[in-house]
PDB file of C-alpha atoms in Angstrom:
ATOM      1  CA  UNK A   8     -57.538 -57.513  53.479  1.00  0.00           C
ATOM      2  CA  UNK A   9     -57.977 -60.379  55.569  1.00  0.00           C
ATOM      3  CA  UNK A  10     -61.331 -61.262  57.262  1.00  0.00           C
ATOM      4  CA  UNK A  11     -61.513 -59.182  60.726  1.00  0.00           C
ATOM      5  CA  UNK A  12     -58.551 -56.748  59.383  1.00  0.00           C
ATOM      6  CA  UNK A  13     -60.668 -53.631  60.234  1.00  0.00           C
ATOM      7  CA  UNK A  14     -61.408 -54.981  63.891  1.00  0.00           C
ATOM      8  CA  UNK A  15     -57.906 -55.554  64.494  1.00  0.00           C
ATOM      9  CA  UNK A  16     -56.803 -51.976  63.128  1.00  0.00           C
ATOM     10  CA  UNK A  17     -59.621 -50.354  65.285  1.00  0.00           C
ATOM     11  CA  UNK A  18     -58.412 -52.172  68.492  1.00  0.00           C
ATOM     12  CA  UNK A  19     -54.622 -51.105  67.775  1.00  0.00           C
ATOM     13  CA  UNK A  20     -55.742 -47.456  66.828  1.00  0.00           C
ATOM     14  CA  UNK A  21     -57.467 -47.291  70.107  1.00  0.00           C
ATOM     15  CA  UNK A  22     -54.584 -48.393  72.107  1.00  0.00           C
ATOM     16  CA  UNK A  23     -52.110 -46.560  70.332  1.00  0.00           C
ATOM     17  CA  UNK A  24     -53.920 -43.307  68.789  1.00  0.00           C
ATOM     18  CA  UNK A  25     -51.814 -43.448  65.706  1.00  0.00           C
ATOM     19  CA  UNK A  26     -52.875 -44.082  62.295  1.00  0.00           C
ATOM     20  CA  UNK A  27     -50.209 -45.300  60.245  1.00  0.00           C
ATOM     21  CA  UNK A  28     -48.658 -47.087  63.107  1.00  0.00           C
ATOM     22  CA  UNK A  29     -52.075 -48.934  63.503  1.00  0.00           C
ATOM     23  CA  UNK A  30     -52.045 -50.080  59.952  1.00  0.00           C
ATOM     24  CA  UNK A  31     -48.588 -51.383  60.027  1.00  0.00           C
ATOM     25  CA  UNK A  32     -49.213 -53.135  63.093  1.00  0.00           C
ATOM     26  CA  UNK A  33     -52.640 -54.602  62.073  1.00  0.00           C
ATOM     27  CA  UNK A  34     -51.000 -55.870  58.991  1.00  0.00           C
ATOM     28  CA  UNK A  35     -48.137 -57.427  61.087  1.00  0.00           C
ATOM     29  CA  UNK A  36     -50.702 -59.162  62.958  1.00  0.00           C
ATOM     30  CA  UNK A  37     -51.689 -61.213  59.984  1.00  0.00           C
ATOM     31  CA  UNK A  38     -48.245 -61.835  58.916  1.00  0.00           C
ATOM     32  CA  UNK A  39     -47.289 -63.416  62.473  1.00  0.00           C
ATOM     33  CA  UNK A  40     -50.382 -65.284  62.296  1.00  0.00           C
ATOM     34  CA  UNK A  41     -49.174 -67.181  59.312  1.00  0.00           C
ATOM     35  CA  UNK A  42     -46.189 -68.429  61.689  1.00  0.00           C
ATOM     36  CA  UNK A  43     -48.934 -70.547  63.391  1.00  0.00           C
ATOM     37  CA  UNK A  44     -51.065 -71.732  60.535  1.00  0.00           C
ATOM     38  CA  UNK A  45     -49.975 -75.477  61.196  1.00  0.00           C
ATOM     39  CA  UNK A  46     -51.692 -75.274  64.638  1.00  0.00           C
ATOM     40  CA  UNK A  47     -54.593 -73.002  63.965  1.00  0.00           C
ATOM     41  CA  UNK A  48     -58.227 -74.279  63.935  1.00  0.00           C
ATOM     42  CA  UNK A  49     -61.158 -72.214  63.331  1.00  0.00           C
ATOM     43  CA  UNK A  50     -61.983 -71.987  67.066  1.00  0.00           C
ATOM     44  CA  UNK A  51     -58.648 -70.639  68.030  1.00  0.00           C
ATOM     45  CA  UNK A  52     -58.185 -68.182  65.097  1.00  0.00           C
ATOM     46  CA  UNK A  53     -59.740 -65.202  67.025  1.00  0.00           C
ATOM     47  CA  UNK A  54     -57.545 -66.058  70.481  1.00  0.00           C
ATOM     48  CA  UNK A  55     -54.365 -66.040  68.294  1.00  0.00           C
ATOM     49  CA  UNK A  56     -55.115 -62.742  66.675  1.00  0.00           C
ATOM     50  CA  UNK A  57     -56.054 -61.195  70.150  1.00  0.00           C
ATOM     51  CA  UNK A  58     -53.000 -62.373  71.522  1.00  0.00           C
ATOM     52  CA  UNK A  59     -50.734 -61.291  68.903  1.00  0.00           C
ATOM     53  CA  UNK A  60     -52.247 -57.931  68.820  1.00  0.00           C
ATOM     54  CA  UNK A  61     -51.871 -57.428  72.229  1.00  0.00           C
ATOM     55  CA  UNK A  62     -48.436 -58.494  72.166  1.00  0.00           C
ATOM     56  CA  UNK A  63     -47.667 -56.009  69.553  1.00  0.00           C
ATOM     57  CA  UNK A  64     -49.289 -53.215  71.044  1.00  0.00           C
ATOM     58  CA  UNK A  65     -47.320 -53.913  74.315  1.00  0.00           C
ATOM     59  CA  UNK A  66     -43.977 -54.002  72.433  1.00  0.00           C
ATOM     60  CA  UNK A  67     -44.781 -50.985  70.394  1.00  0.00           C
ATOM     61  CA  UNK A  68     -45.616 -48.989  73.588  1.00  0.00           C
ATOM     62  CA  UNK A  69     -42.690 -50.202  75.454  1.00  0.00           C
ATOM     63  CA  UNK A  70     -40.420 -49.039  72.511  1.00  0.00           C
ATOM     64  CA  UNK A  71     -42.464 -45.626  72.327  1.00  0.00           C
ATOM     65  CA  UNK A  72     -41.973 -44.894  75.946  1.00  0.00           C
ATOM     66  CA  UNK A  73     -38.301 -46.133  76.073  1.00  0.00           C
ATOM     67  CA  UNK A  74     -37.614 -43.925  73.189  1.00  0.00           C
ATOM     68  CA  UNK A  75     -39.144 -40.635  74.564  1.00  0.00           C
ATOM     69  CA  UNK A  76     -37.520 -41.232  78.059  1.00  0.00           C
ATOM     70  CA  UNK A  77     -33.961 -41.864  75.968  1.00  0.00           C
ATOM     71  CA  UNK A  78     -34.597 -38.573  74.233  1.00  0.00           C
ATOM     72  CA  UNK A  79     -35.140 -36.659  77.463  1.00  0.00           C
ATOM     73  CA  UNK A  80     -31.795 -37.826  79.008  1.00  0.00           C
TER      74      UNK A  80
END
């Protein structure tokens, strides 16, 4: 796994509380990070990782709660 992968997983797991989804999302973080490889510098990598994490968690939770509300209707 990429350096920092476990920290990313723990952050996501803490936010969503689901093991398999946290593993999938943490892998997605590093896949999306590759989209920015042309502009990454050592001093910006952590910032990009955190920003991607935050966005993926927000998107996941938005979908999770929307799906839960749709099922109630």
